[in-house]
PDB file of C-alpha atoms and ligand atoms in Angstrom:
ATOM      1  CA  MET A 118      14.824   9.410 -11.174  1.00 47.00           C
ATOM      2  CA  ASN A 119      13.999   7.622 -14.436  1.00 54.00           C
ATOM      3  CA  PRO A 120      10.460   6.301 -14.694  1.00 56.00           C
ATOM      4  CA  ARG A 121      10.331   2.542 -14.565  1.00 68.00           C
ATOM      5  CA  GLU A 122       9.299   0.452 -17.534  1.00 64.00           C
ATOM      6  CA  ASP A 123       6.319  -0.936 -15.654  1.00 71.00           C
ATOM      7  CA  ARG A 124       4.955   2.522 -15.043  1.00 74.00           C
ATOM      8  CA  SER A 125       1.333   3.244 -15.904  1.00 81.00           C
ATOM      9  CA  PRO A 126       0.900   6.723 -17.459  1.00 81.00           C
ATOM     10  CA  GLY A 127      -0.422   9.237 -14.977  1.00 91.00           C
ATOM     11  CA  CYS A 128      -0.589   6.777 -12.101  1.00 97.00           C
ATOM     12  CA  LEU A 129      -0.274   8.646  -8.812  1.00 98.00           C
ATOM     13  CA  PHE A 130       1.402   5.824  -6.924  1.00 98.00           C
ATOM     14  CA  CYS A 131       3.850   5.124  -9.781  1.00 97.00           C
ATOM     15  CA  ARG A 132       4.810   8.786  -9.507  1.00 97.00           C
ATOM     16  CA  ILE A 133       5.318   8.464  -5.757  1.00 98.00           C
ATOM     17  CA  ARG A 134       7.390   5.332  -6.382  1.00 98.00           C
ATOM     18  CA  ASP A 135       9.537   7.261  -8.885  1.00 97.00           C
ATOM     19  CA  GLY A 136      10.040  10.178  -6.490  1.00 97.00           C
ATOM     20  CA  GLU A 137       8.067  12.648  -8.583  1.00 96.00           C
ATOM     21  CA  ILE A 138       5.544  13.261  -5.823  1.00 97.00           C
ATOM     22  CA  PRO A 139       6.840  13.477  -2.272  1.00 98.00           C
ATOM     23  CA  ALA A 140       5.630  10.976   0.282  1.00 98.00           C
ATOM     24  CA  ASP A 141       6.585   9.936   3.781  1.00 98.00           C
ATOM     25  CA  ILE A 142       8.080   6.573   2.872  1.00 98.00           C
ATOM     26  CA  VAL A 143       8.388   4.137   5.770  1.00 98.00           C
ATOM     27  CA  TYR A 144       9.455   0.955   3.957  1.00 98.00           C
ATOM     28  CA  ARG A 145      11.018  -0.025   0.650  1.00 98.00           C
ATOM     29  CA  ARG A 146      12.330  -3.503   0.002  1.00 98.00           C
ATOM     30  CA  ASP A 147      12.006  -6.421  -2.413  1.00 98.00           C
ATOM     31  CA  GLY A 148       9.504  -4.710  -4.698  1.00 98.00           C
ATOM     32  CA  VAL A 149       7.305  -3.438  -1.842  1.00 98.00           C
ATOM     33  CA  LEU A 150       6.875   0.240  -0.969  1.00 98.00           C
ATOM     34  CA  ALA A 151       4.971   1.746   1.974  1.00 99.00           C
ATOM     35  CA  PHE A 152       4.210   5.377   2.744  1.00 99.00           C
ATOM     36  CA  ARG A 153       1.879   7.329   5.021  1.00 99.00           C
ATOM     37  CA  ASP A 154      -1.569   8.144   3.666  1.00 98.00           C
ATOM     38  CA  ILE A 155      -1.964  11.853   2.917  1.00 98.00           C
ATOM     39  CA  ASP A 156      -5.417  11.875   4.559  1.00 98.00           C
ATOM     40  CA  PRO A 157      -5.044   9.506   7.515  1.00 98.00           C
ATOM     41  CA  ARG A 158      -8.229   7.905   8.852  1.00 98.00           C
ATOM     42  CA  ALA A 159      -6.500   6.534  11.928  1.00 98.00           C
ATOM     43  CA  PRO A 160      -3.417   7.433  14.006  1.00 98.00           C
ATOM     44  CA  VAL A 161      -1.507   4.910  11.886  1.00 98.00           C
ATOM     45  CA  HIS A 162      -2.597   4.868   8.230  1.00 98.00           C
ATOM     46  CA  ILE A 163      -0.004   3.533   5.838  1.00 99.00           C
ATOM     47  CA  LEU A 164      -0.386   2.400   2.230  1.00 99.00           C
ATOM     48  CA  VAL A 165       1.558  -0.726   1.279  1.00 99.00           C
ATOM     49  CA  ILE A 166       1.934  -1.195  -2.483  1.00 98.00           C
ATOM     50  CA  PRO A 167       3.778  -3.299  -5.022  1.00 98.00           C
ATOM     51  CA  GLU A 168       6.420  -1.169  -6.716  1.00 98.00           C
ATOM     52  CA  LYS A 169       5.361  -2.576 -10.061  1.00 97.00           C
ATOM     53  CA  HIS A 170       2.092  -1.252 -11.399  1.00 97.00           C
ATOM     54  CA  ILE A 171      -0.839  -3.577 -10.786  1.00 97.00           C
ATOM     55  CA  SER A 172      -4.179  -1.797 -11.231  1.00 97.00           C
ATOM     56  CA  GLY A 173      -5.970  -3.655  -8.473  1.00 98.00           C
ATOM     57  CA  LEU A 174      -6.516  -7.045  -6.908  1.00 98.00           C
ATOM     58  CA  PRO A 175      -8.501  -8.382  -9.905  1.00 98.00           C
ATOM     59  CA  GLU A 176      -5.511  -7.625 -12.124  1.00 98.00           C
ATOM     60  CA  ALA A 177      -3.013  -9.495  -9.924  1.00 98.00           C
ATOM     61  CA  GLU A 178      -1.804 -12.695 -11.570  1.00 98.00           C
ATOM     62  CA  ASP A 179      -0.579 -16.051 -10.381  1.00 98.00           C
ATOM     63  CA  SER A 180       2.953 -14.846 -10.995  1.00 98.00           C
ATOM     64  CA  ASP A 181       2.311 -12.072  -8.417  1.00 98.00           C
ATOM     65  CA  ARG A 182       1.632 -14.508  -5.580  1.00 98.00           C
ATOM     66  CA  GLU A 183       5.031 -14.146  -3.994  1.00 98.00           C
ATOM     67  CA  LEU A 184       4.868 -10.365  -4.272  1.00 98.00           C
ATOM     68  CA  LEU A 185       1.442 -10.347  -2.599  1.00 98.00           C
ATOM     69  CA  GLY A 186       2.883 -12.461   0.190  1.00 98.00           C
ATOM     70  CA  ARG A 187       5.752 -10.025   0.625  1.00 98.00           C
ATOM     71  CA  ILE A 188       3.262  -7.164   0.914  1.00 98.00           C
ATOM     72  CA  CYS A 189       1.469  -8.953   3.775  1.00 98.00           C
ATOM     73  CA  ARG A 190       4.755  -9.729   5.496  1.00 98.00           C
ATOM     74  CA  ALA A 191       5.857  -6.098   5.094  1.00 98.00           C
ATOM     75  CA  ALA A 192       2.561  -4.882   6.563  1.00 99.00           C
ATOM     76  CA  ALA A 193       3.048  -7.072   9.630  1.00 98.00           C
ATOM     77  CA  LEU A 194       6.605  -5.776  10.061  1.00 98.00           C
ATOM     78  CA  ILE A 195       5.503  -2.150   9.701  1.00 99.00           C
ATOM     79  CA  ALA A 196       2.709  -2.729  12.230  1.00 98.00           C
ATOM     80  CA  ARG A 197       5.312  -3.973  14.678  1.00 98.00           C
ATOM     81  CA  ARG A 198       7.535  -0.945  14.025  1.00 98.00           C
ATOM     82  CA  GLU A 199       4.557   1.374  14.483  1.00 98.00           C
ATOM     83  CA  SER A 200       3.803  -0.285  17.843  1.00 98.00           C
ATOM     84  CA  ILE A 201       0.305  -1.412  16.884  1.00 98.00           C
ATOM     85  CA  GLU A 202       0.999  -5.131  16.788  1.00 98.00           C
ATOM     86  CA  ARG A 203      -0.467  -5.742  20.249  1.00 98.00           C
ATOM     87  CA  SER A 204      -3.285  -3.189  20.148  1.00 98.00           C
ATOM     88  CA  GLY A 205      -4.327  -4.454  16.717  1.00 98.00           C
ATOM     89  CA  TYR A 206      -4.699  -3.242  13.194  1.00 98.00           C
ATOM     90  CA  ARG A 207      -6.523  -3.832   9.927  1.00 98.00           C
ATOM     91  CA  LEU A 208      -5.138  -4.507   6.443  1.00 98.00           C
ATOM     92  CA  VAL A 209      -7.664  -3.513   3.770  1.00 98.00           C
ATOM     93  CA  VAL A 210      -7.871  -3.544  -0.011  1.00 98.00           C
ATOM     94  CA  ASN A 211     -10.606  -1.458  -1.600  1.00 98.00           C
ATOM     95  CA  SER A 212     -11.535  -2.982  -4.960  1.00 98.00           C
ATOM     96  CA  GLY A 213     -13.896  -1.250  -7.335  1.00 97.00           C
ATOM     97  CA  PRO A 214     -16.586   1.426  -6.960  1.00 96.00           C
ATOM     98  CA  ASP A 215     -18.614  -0.097  -4.114  1.00 97.00           C
ATOM     99  CA  ALA A 216     -15.478  -0.240  -1.988  1.00 97.00           C
ATOM    100  CA  GLY A 217     -14.536   3.320  -2.963  1.00 96.00           C
ATOM    101  CA  GLN A 218     -11.275   2.494  -4.716  1.00 97.00           C
ATOM    102  CA  ALA A 219      -9.938   5.869  -5.850  1.00 97.00           C
ATOM    103  CA  VAL A 220      -6.406   5.061  -6.995  1.00 98.00           C
ATOM    104  CA  GLY A 221      -5.841   2.466  -9.727  1.00 97.00           C
ATOM    105  CA  HIS A 222      -2.588   1.061  -8.365  1.00 98.00           C
ATOM    106  CA  LEU A 223      -3.038  -1.843  -5.958  1.00 98.00           C
ATOM    107  CA  HIS A 224      -2.617  -0.720  -2.365  1.00 98.00           C
ATOM    108  CA  PHE A 225      -3.232  -2.212   1.030  1.00 98.00           C
ATOM    109  CA  HIS A 226      -4.351   0.174   3.766  1.00 98.00           C
ATOM    110  CA  LEU A 227      -2.706  -0.555   7.124  1.00 98.00           C
ATOM    111  CA  LEU A 228      -4.861   1.087   9.787  1.00 98.00           C
ATOM    112  CA  GLY A 229      -4.409   1.108  13.533  1.00 98.00           C
ATOM    113  CA  GLY A 230      -3.907   3.098  16.694  1.00 98.00           C
ATOM    114  CA  ARG A 231      -7.609   3.300  17.548  1.00 98.00           C
ATOM    115  CA  GLY A 232     -10.594   0.999  17.785  1.00 97.00           C
ATOM    116  CA  LEU A 233     -11.854   0.213  14.278  1.00 97.00           C
ATOM    117  CA  GLY A 234     -15.560  -0.393  13.708  1.00 95.00           C
ATOM    118  CA  TRP A 235     -16.815  -3.501  11.938  1.00 96.00           C
ATOM    119  CA  PRO A 236     -18.148  -3.780   9.321  1.00 93.00           C
ATOM    120  CA  PRO A 237     -16.819  -0.635   7.642  1.00 89.00           C
ATOM    121  CA  GLY A 238     -19.622   1.775   6.689  1.00 83.00           C
TER     122      GLY A 238
HETATM  123  P1  5GP B 477      -8.504   4.037  -2.065  1.00 97.35           P
HETATM  124  O1  5GP B 477      -9.729   4.856  -1.789  1.00 97.35           O
HETATM  125  O2  5GP B 477      -8.157   3.997  -3.524  1.00 97.35           O
HETATM  126  O3  5GP B 477      -8.559   2.668  -1.451  1.00 97.35           O
HETATM  127  O4  5GP B 477      -7.324   4.763  -1.276  1.00 97.35           O
HETATM  128  C1  5GP B 477      -6.520   5.734  -1.850  1.00 97.35           C
HETATM  129  C2  5GP B 477      -5.772   6.380  -0.706  1.00 97.35           C
HETATM  130  O5  5GP B 477      -4.715   7.142  -1.245  1.00 97.35           O
HETATM  131  C3  5GP B 477      -6.637   7.327   0.115  1.00 97.35           C
HETATM  132  O6  5GP B 477      -6.639   6.902   1.479  1.00 97.35           O
HETATM  133  C4  5GP B 477      -5.960   8.681  -0.059  1.00 97.35           C
HETATM  134  O7  5GP B 477      -5.975   9.477   1.103  1.00 97.35           O
HETATM  135  C5  5GP B 477      -4.557   8.287  -0.461  1.00 97.35           C
HETATM  136  N1  5GP B 477      -3.897   9.283  -1.296  1.00 97.35           N
HETATM  137  C6  5GP B 477      -4.435   9.942  -2.355  1.00 97.35           C
HETATM  138  N2  5GP B 477      -3.535  10.771  -2.895  1.00 97.35           N
HETATM  139  C7  5GP B 477      -2.398  10.632  -2.167  1.00 97.35           C
HETATM  140  C8  5GP B 477      -1.103  11.248  -2.241  1.00 97.35           C
HETATM  141  O8  5GP B 477      -0.809  12.077  -3.108  1.00 97.35           O
HETATM  142  N3  5GP B 477      -0.187  10.879  -1.312  1.00 97.35           N
HETATM  143  C9  5GP B 477      -0.471   9.959  -0.336  1.00 97.35           C
HETATM  144  N4  5GP B 477       0.501   9.668   0.539  1.00 97.35           N
HETATM  145  N5  5GP B 477      -1.677   9.361  -0.238  1.00 97.35           N
HETATM  146  C10 5GP B 477      -2.630   9.689  -1.142  1.00 97.35           C
HETATM  147 ZN1   ZN B 478       0.942   2.664 -10.769  1.00 97.35          ZN
END
């Protein structure tokens, strides 16, 4: 698959998007991609990302508003498909060092399938 123009060099999630690194993809539509986290912290742990490279939430622009909305809608749909809509789930963005952001491509963690403590440690 040809790398996309909006690719960021070396970005792990751009490489997953381009099929260079395998992932268990559960959703792909309208510029939104979702795949299972490689190190799941809950029975359901899915990463929902924009296909275009955005480094993180601070880098999202006004013109990304619709895309961000589609990500939230996709997360809700995936939660329903994963049968965690009723039991509950959490949608989380880690931004920056204090939140432990490790990958510089915006991603929303969808977590569910067990009780989730609050606040996160
Ligand atoms: P962050 O800490 O940046 O919010 O979350 C990054 C997430 O990406 C982590 O939960 C980590 O397990 C996941 N991750 C890292 N490398 C890979 C990978 O190669 N494949 C998949 N599917 N997930 C990954
Ligand atoms: Zn990227």
